[in-house]
Coordinates of C-alpha atoms in Angstrom, one line a residue:
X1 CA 0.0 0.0 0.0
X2 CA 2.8 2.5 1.0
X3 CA 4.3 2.2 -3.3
X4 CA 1.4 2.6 -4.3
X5 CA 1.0 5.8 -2.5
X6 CA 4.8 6.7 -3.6
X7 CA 4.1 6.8 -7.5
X8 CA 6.9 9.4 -8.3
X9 CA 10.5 8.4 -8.8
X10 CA 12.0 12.1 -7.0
X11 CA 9.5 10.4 -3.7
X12 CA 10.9 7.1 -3.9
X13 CA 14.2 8.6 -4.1
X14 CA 13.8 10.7 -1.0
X15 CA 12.4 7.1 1.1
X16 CA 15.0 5.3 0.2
X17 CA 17.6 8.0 1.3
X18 CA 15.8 8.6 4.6
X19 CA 16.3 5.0 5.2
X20 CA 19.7 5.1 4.4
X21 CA 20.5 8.1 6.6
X22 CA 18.7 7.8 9.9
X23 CA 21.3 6.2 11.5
X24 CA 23.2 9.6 11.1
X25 CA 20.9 12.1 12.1
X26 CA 21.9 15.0 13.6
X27 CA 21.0 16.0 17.0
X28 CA 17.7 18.1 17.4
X29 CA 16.9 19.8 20.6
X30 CA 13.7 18.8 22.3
X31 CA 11.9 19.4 25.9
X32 CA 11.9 16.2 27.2
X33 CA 12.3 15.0 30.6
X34 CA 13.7 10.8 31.2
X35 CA 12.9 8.2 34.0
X36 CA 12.7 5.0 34.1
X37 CA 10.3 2.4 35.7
X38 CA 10.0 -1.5 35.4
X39 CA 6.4 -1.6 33.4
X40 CA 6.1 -2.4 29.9
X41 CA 4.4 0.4 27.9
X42 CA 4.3 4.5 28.8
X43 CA 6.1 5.3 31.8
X44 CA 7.9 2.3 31.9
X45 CA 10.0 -0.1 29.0
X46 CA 9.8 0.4 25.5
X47 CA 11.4 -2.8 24.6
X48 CA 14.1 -4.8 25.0
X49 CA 17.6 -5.0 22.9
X50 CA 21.1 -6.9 23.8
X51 CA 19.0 -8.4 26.8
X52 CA 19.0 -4.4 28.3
X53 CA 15.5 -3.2 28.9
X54 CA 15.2 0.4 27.1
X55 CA 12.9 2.4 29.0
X56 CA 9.7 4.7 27.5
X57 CA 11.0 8.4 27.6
X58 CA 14.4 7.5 26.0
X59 CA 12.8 5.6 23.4
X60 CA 10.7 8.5 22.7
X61 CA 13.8 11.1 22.3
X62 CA 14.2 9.1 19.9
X63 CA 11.3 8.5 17.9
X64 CA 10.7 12.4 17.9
X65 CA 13.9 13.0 16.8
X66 CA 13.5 10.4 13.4
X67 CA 10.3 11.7 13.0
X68 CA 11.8 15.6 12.6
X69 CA 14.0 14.7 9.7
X70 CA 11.0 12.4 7.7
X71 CA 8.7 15.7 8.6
X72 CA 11.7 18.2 7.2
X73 CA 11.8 16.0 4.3
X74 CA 8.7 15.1 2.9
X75 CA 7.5 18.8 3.7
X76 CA 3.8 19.1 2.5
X77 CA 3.0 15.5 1.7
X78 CA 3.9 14.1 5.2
X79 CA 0.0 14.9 5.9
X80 CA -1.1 12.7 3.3
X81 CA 1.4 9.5 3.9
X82 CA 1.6 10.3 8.0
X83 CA 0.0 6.8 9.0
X84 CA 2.0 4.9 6.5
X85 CA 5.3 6.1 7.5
X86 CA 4.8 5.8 11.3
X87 CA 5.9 1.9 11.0
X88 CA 8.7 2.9 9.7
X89 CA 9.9 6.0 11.8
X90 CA 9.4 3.5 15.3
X91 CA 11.5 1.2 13.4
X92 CA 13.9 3.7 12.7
X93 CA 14.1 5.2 16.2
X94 CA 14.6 1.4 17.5
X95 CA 17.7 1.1 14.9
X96 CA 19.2 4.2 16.5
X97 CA 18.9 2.5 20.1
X98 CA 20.0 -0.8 18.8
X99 CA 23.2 0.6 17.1
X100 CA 24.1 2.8 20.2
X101 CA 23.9 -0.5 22.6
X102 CA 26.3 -2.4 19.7
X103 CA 28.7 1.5 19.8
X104 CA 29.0 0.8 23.2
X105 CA 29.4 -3.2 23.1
X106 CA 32.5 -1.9 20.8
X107 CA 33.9 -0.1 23.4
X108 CA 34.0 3.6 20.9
X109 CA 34.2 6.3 22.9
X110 CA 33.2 9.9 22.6
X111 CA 35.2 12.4 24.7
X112 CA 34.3 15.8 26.3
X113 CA 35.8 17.5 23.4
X114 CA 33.5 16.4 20.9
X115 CA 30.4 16.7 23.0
X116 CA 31.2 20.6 23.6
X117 CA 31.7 20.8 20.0
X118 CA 28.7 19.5 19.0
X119 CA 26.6 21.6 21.7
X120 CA 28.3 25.0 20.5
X121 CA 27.1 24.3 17.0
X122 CA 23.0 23.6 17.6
X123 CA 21.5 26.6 16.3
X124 CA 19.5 26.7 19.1
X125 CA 21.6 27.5 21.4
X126 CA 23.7 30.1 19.5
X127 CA 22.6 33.9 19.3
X128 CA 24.2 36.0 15.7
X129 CA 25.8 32.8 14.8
X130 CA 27.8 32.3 18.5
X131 CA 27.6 30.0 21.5
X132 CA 25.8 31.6 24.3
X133 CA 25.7 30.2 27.7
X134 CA 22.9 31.7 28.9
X135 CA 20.6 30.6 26.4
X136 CA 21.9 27.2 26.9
X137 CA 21.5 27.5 30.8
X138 CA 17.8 29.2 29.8
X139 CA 16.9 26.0 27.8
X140 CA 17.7 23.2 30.1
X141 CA 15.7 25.2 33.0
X142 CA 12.7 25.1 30.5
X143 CA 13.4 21.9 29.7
X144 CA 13.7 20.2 33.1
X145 CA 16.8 18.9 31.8
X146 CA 20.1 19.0 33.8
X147 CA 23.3 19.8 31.8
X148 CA 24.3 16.0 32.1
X149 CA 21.4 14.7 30.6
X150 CA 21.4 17.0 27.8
X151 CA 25.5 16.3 27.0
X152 CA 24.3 12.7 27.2
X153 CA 22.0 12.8 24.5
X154 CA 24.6 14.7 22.8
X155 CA 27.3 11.9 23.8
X156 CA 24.6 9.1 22.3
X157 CA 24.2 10.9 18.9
X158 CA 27.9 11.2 18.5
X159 CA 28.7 7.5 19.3
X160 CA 26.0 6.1 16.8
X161 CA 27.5 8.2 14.2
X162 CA 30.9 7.3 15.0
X163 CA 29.9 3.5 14.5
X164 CA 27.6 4.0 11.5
X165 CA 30.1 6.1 9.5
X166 CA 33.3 3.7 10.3
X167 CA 30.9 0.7 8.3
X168 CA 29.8 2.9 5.6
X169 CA 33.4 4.5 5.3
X170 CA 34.9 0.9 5.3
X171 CA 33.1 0.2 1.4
X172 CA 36.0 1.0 -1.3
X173 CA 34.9 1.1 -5.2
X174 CA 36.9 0.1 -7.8
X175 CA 37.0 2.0 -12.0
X176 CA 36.1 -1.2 -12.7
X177 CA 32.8 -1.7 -10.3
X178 CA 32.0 2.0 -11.2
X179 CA 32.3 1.1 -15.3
X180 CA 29.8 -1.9 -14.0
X181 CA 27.6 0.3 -12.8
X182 CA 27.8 2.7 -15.1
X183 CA 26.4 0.3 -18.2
X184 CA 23.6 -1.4 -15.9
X185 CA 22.4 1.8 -14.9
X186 CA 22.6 3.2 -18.4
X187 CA 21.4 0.5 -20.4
X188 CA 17.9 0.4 -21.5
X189 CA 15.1 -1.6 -22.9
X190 CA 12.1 -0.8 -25.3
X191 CA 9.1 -3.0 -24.6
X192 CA 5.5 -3.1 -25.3
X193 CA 3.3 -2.2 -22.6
X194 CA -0.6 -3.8 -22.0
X195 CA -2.3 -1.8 -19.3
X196 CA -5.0 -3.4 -17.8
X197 CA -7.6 -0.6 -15.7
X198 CA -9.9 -1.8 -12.5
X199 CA -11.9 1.6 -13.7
X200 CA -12.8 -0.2 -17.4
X201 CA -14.6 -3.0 -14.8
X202 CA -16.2 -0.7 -12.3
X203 CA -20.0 0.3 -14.4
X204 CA -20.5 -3.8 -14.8
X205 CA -19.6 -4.5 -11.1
X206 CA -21.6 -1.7 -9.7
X207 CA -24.5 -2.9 -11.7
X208 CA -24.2 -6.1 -10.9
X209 CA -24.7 -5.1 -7.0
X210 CA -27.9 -6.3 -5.2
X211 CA -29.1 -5.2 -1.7
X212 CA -28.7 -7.8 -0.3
X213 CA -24.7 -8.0 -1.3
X214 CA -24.5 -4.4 0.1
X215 CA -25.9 -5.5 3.8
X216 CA -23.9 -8.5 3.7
X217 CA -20.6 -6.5 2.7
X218 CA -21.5 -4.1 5.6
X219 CA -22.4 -6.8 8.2
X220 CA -18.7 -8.4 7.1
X221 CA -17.5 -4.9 7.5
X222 CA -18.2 -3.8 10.7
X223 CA -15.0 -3.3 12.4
X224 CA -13.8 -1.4 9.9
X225 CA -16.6 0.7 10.0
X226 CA -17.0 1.7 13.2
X227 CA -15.6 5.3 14.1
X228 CA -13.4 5.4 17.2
X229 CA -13.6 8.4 19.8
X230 CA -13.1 11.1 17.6
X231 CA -11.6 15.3 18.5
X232 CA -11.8 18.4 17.9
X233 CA -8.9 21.0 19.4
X234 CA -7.8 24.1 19.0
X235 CA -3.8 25.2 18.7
X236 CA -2.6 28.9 19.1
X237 CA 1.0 29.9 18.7
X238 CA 3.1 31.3 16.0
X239 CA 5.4 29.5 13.3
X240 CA 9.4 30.5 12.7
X241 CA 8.1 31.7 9.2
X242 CA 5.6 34.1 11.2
X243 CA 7.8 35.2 13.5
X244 CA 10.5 35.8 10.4
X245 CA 7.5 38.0 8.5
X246 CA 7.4 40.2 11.4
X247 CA 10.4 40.9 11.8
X248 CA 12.4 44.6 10.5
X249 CA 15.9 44.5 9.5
X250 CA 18.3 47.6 8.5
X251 CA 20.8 47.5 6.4
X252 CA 23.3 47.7 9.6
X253 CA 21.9 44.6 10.9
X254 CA 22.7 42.7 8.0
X255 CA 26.3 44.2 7.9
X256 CA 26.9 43.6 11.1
X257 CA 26.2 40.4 10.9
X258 CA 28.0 40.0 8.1
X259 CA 31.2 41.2 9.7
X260 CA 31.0 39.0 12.5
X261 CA 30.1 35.7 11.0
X262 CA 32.9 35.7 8.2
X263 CA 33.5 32.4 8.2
X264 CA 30.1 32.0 6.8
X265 CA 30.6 34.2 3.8
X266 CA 34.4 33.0 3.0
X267 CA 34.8 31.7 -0.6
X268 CA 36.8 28.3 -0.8
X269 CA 40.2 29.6 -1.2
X270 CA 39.5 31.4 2.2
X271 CA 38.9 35.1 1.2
X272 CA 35.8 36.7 2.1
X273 CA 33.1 37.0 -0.4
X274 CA 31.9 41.3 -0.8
X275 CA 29.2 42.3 1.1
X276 CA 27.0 43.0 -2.2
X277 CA 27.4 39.7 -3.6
X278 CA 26.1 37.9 0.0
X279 CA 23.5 41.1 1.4
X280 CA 20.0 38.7 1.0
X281 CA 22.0 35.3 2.2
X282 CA 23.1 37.4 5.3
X283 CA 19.2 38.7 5.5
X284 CA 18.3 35.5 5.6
X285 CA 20.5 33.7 8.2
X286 CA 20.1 36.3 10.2
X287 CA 16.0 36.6 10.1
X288 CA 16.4 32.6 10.9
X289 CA 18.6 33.5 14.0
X290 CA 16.0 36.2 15.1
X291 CA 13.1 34.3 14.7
X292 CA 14.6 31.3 16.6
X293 CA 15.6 33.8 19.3
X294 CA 12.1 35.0 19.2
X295 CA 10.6 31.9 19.3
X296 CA 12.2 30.8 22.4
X297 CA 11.5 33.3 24.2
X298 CA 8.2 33.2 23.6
X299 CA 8.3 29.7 25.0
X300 CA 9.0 31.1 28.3
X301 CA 6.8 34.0 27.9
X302 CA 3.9 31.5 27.8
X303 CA 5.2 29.4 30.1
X304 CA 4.9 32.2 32.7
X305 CA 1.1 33.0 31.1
X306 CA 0.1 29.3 32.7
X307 CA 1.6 29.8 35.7
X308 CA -0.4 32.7 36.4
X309 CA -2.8 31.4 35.2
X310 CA -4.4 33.4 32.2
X311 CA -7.3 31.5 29.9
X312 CA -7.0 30.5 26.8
X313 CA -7.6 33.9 25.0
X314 CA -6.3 35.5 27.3
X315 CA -2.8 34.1 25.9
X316 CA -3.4 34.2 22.4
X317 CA -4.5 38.1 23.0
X318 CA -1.7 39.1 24.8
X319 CA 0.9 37.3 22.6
X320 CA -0.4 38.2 19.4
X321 CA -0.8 34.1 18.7
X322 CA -2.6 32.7 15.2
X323 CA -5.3 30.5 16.5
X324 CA -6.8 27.3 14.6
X325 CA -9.2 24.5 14.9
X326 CA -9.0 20.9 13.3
X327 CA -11.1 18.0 13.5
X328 CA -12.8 15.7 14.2
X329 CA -10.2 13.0 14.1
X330 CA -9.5 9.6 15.6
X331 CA -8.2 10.0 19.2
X332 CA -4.9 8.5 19.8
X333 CA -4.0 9.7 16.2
X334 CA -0.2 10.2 15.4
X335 CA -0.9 12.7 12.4
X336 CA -4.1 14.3 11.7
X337 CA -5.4 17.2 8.6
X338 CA -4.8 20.4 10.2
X339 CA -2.5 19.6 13.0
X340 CA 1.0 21.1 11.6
X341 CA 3.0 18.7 14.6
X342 CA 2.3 15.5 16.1
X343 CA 4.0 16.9 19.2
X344 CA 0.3 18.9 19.5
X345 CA -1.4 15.8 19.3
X346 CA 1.3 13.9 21.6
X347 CA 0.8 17.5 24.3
X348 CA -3.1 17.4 24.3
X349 CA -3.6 13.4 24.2
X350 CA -5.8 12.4 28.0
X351 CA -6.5 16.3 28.2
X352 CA -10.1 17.0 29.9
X353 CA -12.1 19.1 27.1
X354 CA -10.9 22.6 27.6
X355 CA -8.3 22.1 29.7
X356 CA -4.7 23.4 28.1
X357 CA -1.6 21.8 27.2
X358 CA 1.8 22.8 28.4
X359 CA 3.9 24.5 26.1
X360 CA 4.5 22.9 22.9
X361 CA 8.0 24.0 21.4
X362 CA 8.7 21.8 18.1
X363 CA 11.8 23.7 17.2
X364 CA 10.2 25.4 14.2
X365 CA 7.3 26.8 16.3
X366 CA 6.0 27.4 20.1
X367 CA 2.1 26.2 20.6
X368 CA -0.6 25.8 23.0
X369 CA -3.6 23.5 22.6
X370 CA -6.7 22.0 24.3
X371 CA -9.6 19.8 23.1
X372 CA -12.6 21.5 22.4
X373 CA -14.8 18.4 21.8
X374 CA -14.4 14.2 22.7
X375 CA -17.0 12.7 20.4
X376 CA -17.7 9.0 21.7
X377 CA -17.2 6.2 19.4
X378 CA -20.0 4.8 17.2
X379 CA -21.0 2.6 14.9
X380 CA -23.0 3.9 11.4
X381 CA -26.2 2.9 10.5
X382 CA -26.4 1.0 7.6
X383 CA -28.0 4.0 5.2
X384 CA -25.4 6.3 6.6
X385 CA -22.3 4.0 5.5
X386 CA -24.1 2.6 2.3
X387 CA -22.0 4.6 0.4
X388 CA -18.4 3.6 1.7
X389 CA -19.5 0.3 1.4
X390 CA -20.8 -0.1 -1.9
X391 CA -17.8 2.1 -3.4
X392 CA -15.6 -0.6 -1.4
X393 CA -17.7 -3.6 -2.6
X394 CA -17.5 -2.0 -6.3
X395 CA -13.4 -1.3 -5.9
X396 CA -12.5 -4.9 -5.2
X397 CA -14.8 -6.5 -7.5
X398 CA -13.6 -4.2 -10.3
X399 CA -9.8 -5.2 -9.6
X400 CA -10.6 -8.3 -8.9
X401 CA -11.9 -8.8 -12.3
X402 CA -9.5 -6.8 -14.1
X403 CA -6.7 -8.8 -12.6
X404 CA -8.1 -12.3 -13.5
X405 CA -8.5 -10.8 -17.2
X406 CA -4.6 -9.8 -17.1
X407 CA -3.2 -13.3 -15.8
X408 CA -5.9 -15.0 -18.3
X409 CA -4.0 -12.8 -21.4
X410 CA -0.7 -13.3 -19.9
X411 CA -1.1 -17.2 -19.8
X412 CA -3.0 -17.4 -23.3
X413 CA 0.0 -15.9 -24.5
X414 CA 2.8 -17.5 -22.3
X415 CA 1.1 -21.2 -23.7
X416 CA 0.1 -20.7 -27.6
X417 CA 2.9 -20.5 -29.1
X418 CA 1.4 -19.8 -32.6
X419 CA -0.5 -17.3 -31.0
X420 CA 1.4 -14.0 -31.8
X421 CA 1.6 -10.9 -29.3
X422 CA 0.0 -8.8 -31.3
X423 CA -3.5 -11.0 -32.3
X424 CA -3.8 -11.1 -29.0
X425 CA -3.8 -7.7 -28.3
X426 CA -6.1 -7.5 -30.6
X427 CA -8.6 -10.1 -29.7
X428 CA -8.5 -8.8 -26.1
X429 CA -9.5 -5.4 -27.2
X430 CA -6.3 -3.9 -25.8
X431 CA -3.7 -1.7 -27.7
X432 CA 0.0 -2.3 -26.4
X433 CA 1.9 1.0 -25.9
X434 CA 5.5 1.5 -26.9
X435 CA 8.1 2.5 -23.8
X436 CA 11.5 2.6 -23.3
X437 CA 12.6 1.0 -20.1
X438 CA 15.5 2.0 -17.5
X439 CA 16.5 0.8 -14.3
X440 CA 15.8 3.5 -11.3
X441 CA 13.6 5.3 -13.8
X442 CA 10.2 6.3 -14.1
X443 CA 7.9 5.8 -17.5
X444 CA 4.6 7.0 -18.9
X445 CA 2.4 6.4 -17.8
X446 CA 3.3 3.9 -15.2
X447 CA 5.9 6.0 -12.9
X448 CA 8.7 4.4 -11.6
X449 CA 7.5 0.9 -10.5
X450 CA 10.9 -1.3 -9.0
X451 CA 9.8 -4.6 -9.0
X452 CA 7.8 -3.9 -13.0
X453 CA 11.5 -2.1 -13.7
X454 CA 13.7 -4.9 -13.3
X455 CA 11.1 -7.7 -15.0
X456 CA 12.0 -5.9 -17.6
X457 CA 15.5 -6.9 -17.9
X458 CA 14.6 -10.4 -16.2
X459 CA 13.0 -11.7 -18.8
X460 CA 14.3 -12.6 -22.5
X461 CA 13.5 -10.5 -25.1
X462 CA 10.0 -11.4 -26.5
X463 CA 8.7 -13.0 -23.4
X464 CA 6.2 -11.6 -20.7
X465 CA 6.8 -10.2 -17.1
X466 CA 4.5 -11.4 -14.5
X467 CA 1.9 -9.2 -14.0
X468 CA 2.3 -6.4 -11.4
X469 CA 0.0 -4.3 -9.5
X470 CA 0.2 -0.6 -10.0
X471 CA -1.1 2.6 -9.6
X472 CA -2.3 3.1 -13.0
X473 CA -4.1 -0.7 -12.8
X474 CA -2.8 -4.4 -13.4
X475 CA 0.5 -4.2 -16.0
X476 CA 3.1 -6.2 -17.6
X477 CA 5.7 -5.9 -19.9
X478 CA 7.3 -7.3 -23.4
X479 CA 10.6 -6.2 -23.8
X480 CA 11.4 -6.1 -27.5
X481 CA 14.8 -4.9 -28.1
X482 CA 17.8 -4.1 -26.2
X483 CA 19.8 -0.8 -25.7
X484 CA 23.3 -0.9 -24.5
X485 CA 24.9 2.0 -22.5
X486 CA 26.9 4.3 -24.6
X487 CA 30.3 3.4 -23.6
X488 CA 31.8 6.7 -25.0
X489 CA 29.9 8.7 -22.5
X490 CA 31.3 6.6 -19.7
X491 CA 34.8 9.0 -19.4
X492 CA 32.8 12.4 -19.0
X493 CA 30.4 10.4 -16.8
X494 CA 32.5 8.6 -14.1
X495 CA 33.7 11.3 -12.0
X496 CA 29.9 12.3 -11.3
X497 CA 29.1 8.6 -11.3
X498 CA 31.6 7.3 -8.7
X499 CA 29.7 9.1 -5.6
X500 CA 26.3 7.5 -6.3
X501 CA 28.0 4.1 -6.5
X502 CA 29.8 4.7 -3.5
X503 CA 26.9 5.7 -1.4
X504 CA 24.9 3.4 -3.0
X505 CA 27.2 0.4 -1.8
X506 CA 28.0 1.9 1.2
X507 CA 24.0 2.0 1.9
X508 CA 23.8 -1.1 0.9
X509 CA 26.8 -2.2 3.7
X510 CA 24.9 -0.7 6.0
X511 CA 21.6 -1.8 5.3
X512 CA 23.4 -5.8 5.7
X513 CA 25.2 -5.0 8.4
X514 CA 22.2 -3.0 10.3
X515 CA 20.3 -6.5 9.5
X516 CA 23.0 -8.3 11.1
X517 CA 23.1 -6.6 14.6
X518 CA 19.2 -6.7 14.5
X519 CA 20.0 -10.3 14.4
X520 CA 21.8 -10.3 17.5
X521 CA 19.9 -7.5 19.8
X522 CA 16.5 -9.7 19.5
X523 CA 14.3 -6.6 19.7
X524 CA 11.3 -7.2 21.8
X525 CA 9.2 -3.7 21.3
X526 CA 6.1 -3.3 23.4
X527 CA 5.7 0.0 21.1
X528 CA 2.7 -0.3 19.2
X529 CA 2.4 2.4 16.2

């Protein structure tokens, strides 16, 4: 279900490089207290790994921090694949812990050195570009955290990227390996294409629908119909983009800034780039160093509003907030439409209705929430979910029907051998469409399609692919004729070409070896997504 939902070759990229590099995340600052306790479940363990129990809040740290970088990266469309890729950023979180416990089975070590390195460079704890105590001392107290806790985090990020990149460094590529590559990647196939679309089937399996098949598909249905306790809330606060719009900068800001971050602004032989050349990159690091500054102050600003305690409006009056409403959605929900951060939904989750969170400080913006409605759970009538289930009922038939007609071609094909290609084609009603087929690359009007991709170099030329499920309906393949790389091309290519190999194989070292210490930590998670 999640390909099917990934239909463009630039998102598939993007997956596959997250999953690649979440070992090596950088650290991200968040409020977050830890304790321990001997339950399974919140408050207590998250799971076992090496025989060592790993308790809740830990866990956590690092689930929010994994799920930051899948946020930062798929931007916009995390909304719409938010359920899909929680399963993946638990497991993520749980390779992080696992590959810490194996760091420190190896004995690596990261001293005090590179600790106060790493703290002096978080951008949340630096002011125009420098370190500043104070704010550091200001954000722990916030926190609850204690300087110790906080440069252990910091210690544990370090050692699982000390481990991680000593594997993936360890993968060497040789000209000829690259040359390898090179012509696989390169080389092409054209094919015939024979589409086969569940929509063509849906008319004659909705009109074949009776009554009584509807109340039987809704009787059969039940659990999936029934609507859990559903919310509404409402979040106030402002965004680092908000705070940036309101924000006025002169000309002296930006030079001053300028002059005291040179190192910023420096061309690669070391000399500093002029002022005109870098004015609106300097305007814009330094409305992104305002606007954090801002926003953490306003953390504590609201902080102090609770403790007073002002209401609701109040707060968003007095602070200028933007104030928003979404639901209903499922309680319990990791991501829901119109909640910008799952940390809202993680802040207001066992709330009373109208009672308000703590603050909510995500790093790119400081919130405050409360649930407005708890609508109990239910269970539709049958008129009311009539229409979800006969659009269900029409859905699977119509596949179901389109996809026996594709293995029926396929096989007619596959075992008449004086039946050609073509009069079947022809006899099925279908008209074959010419492509040309790469490896790692997309094609109209399929998309990029991995397993459909390389069937197409599988097979011999003439034969059939098996047919594959996708996005555009039930497909398969008859490559025709073959197209070798253009070994001319490989000279001007290989210097641009070596770095993908390289990560690729070094992803692909670490993706064996990561399977390999899995192997030996026996996981047990009591985490359910």
């Amino acid at each position: 279900m999640f390909k099917r939902l990934i239909v463009s070759h630039r998102m598939r990229r993007r997956v596959s490089w997250l999953i690649a590099a979440i070992l090596i995340l950088p650290f991200i600052f968040f409020f977050h207290a830890t304790g321990r306790a001997p339950s399974r479940g919140p408050g207590g363990t998250a799971g076992i790994v090496f025989g060592k129990p790993i308790d809740w809040d830990t866990f956590q740290d690092e689930r929010r921090s994994v799920q930051r970088q899948f946020e930062e990266q798929f931007a916009a469309q995390f909304d719409a694949l938010g359920e899909l890729l929680q399963p993946m950023i638990t497991g993520a979180a749980w390779d992080r812990l696992i590959v810490l416990e194996e760091a420190r089975r190896r004995r690596l070590q990261v001293d005090d050195a590179e600790v106060a390195a790493s703290i002096r460079q978080l951008p949340e704890l630096q002011e125009e570009g420098r370190f500043h105590p104070e704010r550091y001392h200001r954000l722990l107290q916030l926190s609850g955290t204690t300087p110790q806790a906080f440069e252990s985090r910091i210690r544990r990020g370090l050692l699982i990227e000390k481990l991680v990149s000593s594997i993936r460094n360890a993968v060497t590529v040789s000209d000829e390996e690259v040359r390898a590559a090179y012509r696989k990647a390169r080389e092409a196939r054209t094919a015939s294409l024979v589409l086969f679309d569940p929509a063509a089937a849906a008319e004659e399996a909705a009109a074949a629908l009776t009554e009584e098949e509807l109340r039987a598909a809704y009787g059969a249905q039940l659990d999936t119909l029934r609507v859990p306790e559903q919310l509404r809330l409402e979040y106030a606060g402002l965004t680092r983009e908000e705070m940036s719009a309101s924000l006025q900068l002169t000309d002296e800001d930006i030079r001053g800034f300028y002059d005291t971050h040179p190192d910023q602004f420096a061309r690669s032989d070391g000399t500093l780039k002029p002022y005109e050349e870098v004015r609106e990159e300097a305007r814009r690091q330094l409305l992104e160093e305002r606007a954090r500054q801002r926003l953490a102050t306003l953390a504590v600003d609201l902080e102090e509003d609770l403790k007073v305690p002002l209401r609701f409006e109040e707060i968003i009056a007095a602070r200028g907030l933007s104030r928003h409403a979404a639901g209903p959605f499922p309680a319990g929900a990791s991501h829901a439409a119109g909640v910008p951060d799952p940390a809202i939904l993680q802040a207001t989750e066992g709330l009373a209705e109208g009672r308000v969170s703590g603050v909510i400080d995500t790093g790119s913006a400081v919130y405050l929430a409360r649930i407005t409605q708890r609508l109990p759970p239910r269970l539709p009538p049958f008129e009311e979910a009539r229409g979800e289930v006969r659009s269900t009922l029409i859905r699977e038939r119509a596949r179901a029907k389109v996809r026996a007609d594709a293995e029926a071609f396929r096989n007619r094909v596959a075992n008449e051998p004086r039946l050609r290609f073509e009069e079947a084609a022809l006899a099925a009603g279908i008209a074959p469409m010419p492509v040309e087929v790469r490896r790692g690359q997309p094609f109209d009007p399929i998309g990029y399609q991995e397993a459909l991709n390389e069937a197409a170099f599988a097979v011999p030329l003439g034969g059939l692919t098996e047919v594959f499920d996708t996005p555009r309906g039930f497909a398969l393949l008859r490559p025709e004729t073959h197209l070798p790389a253009d070994e001319s091309l490989f000279a001007e290519e290989a210097q641009t070409f070596r770095p993908q190999v390289e990560t690729e194989r070094r992803n692909a070292r670490l993706a064996e070896w990561l399977e390999e210490v899995r192997a030996r930590a026996k996981l047990r998670s009591f985490v359910e997504d």
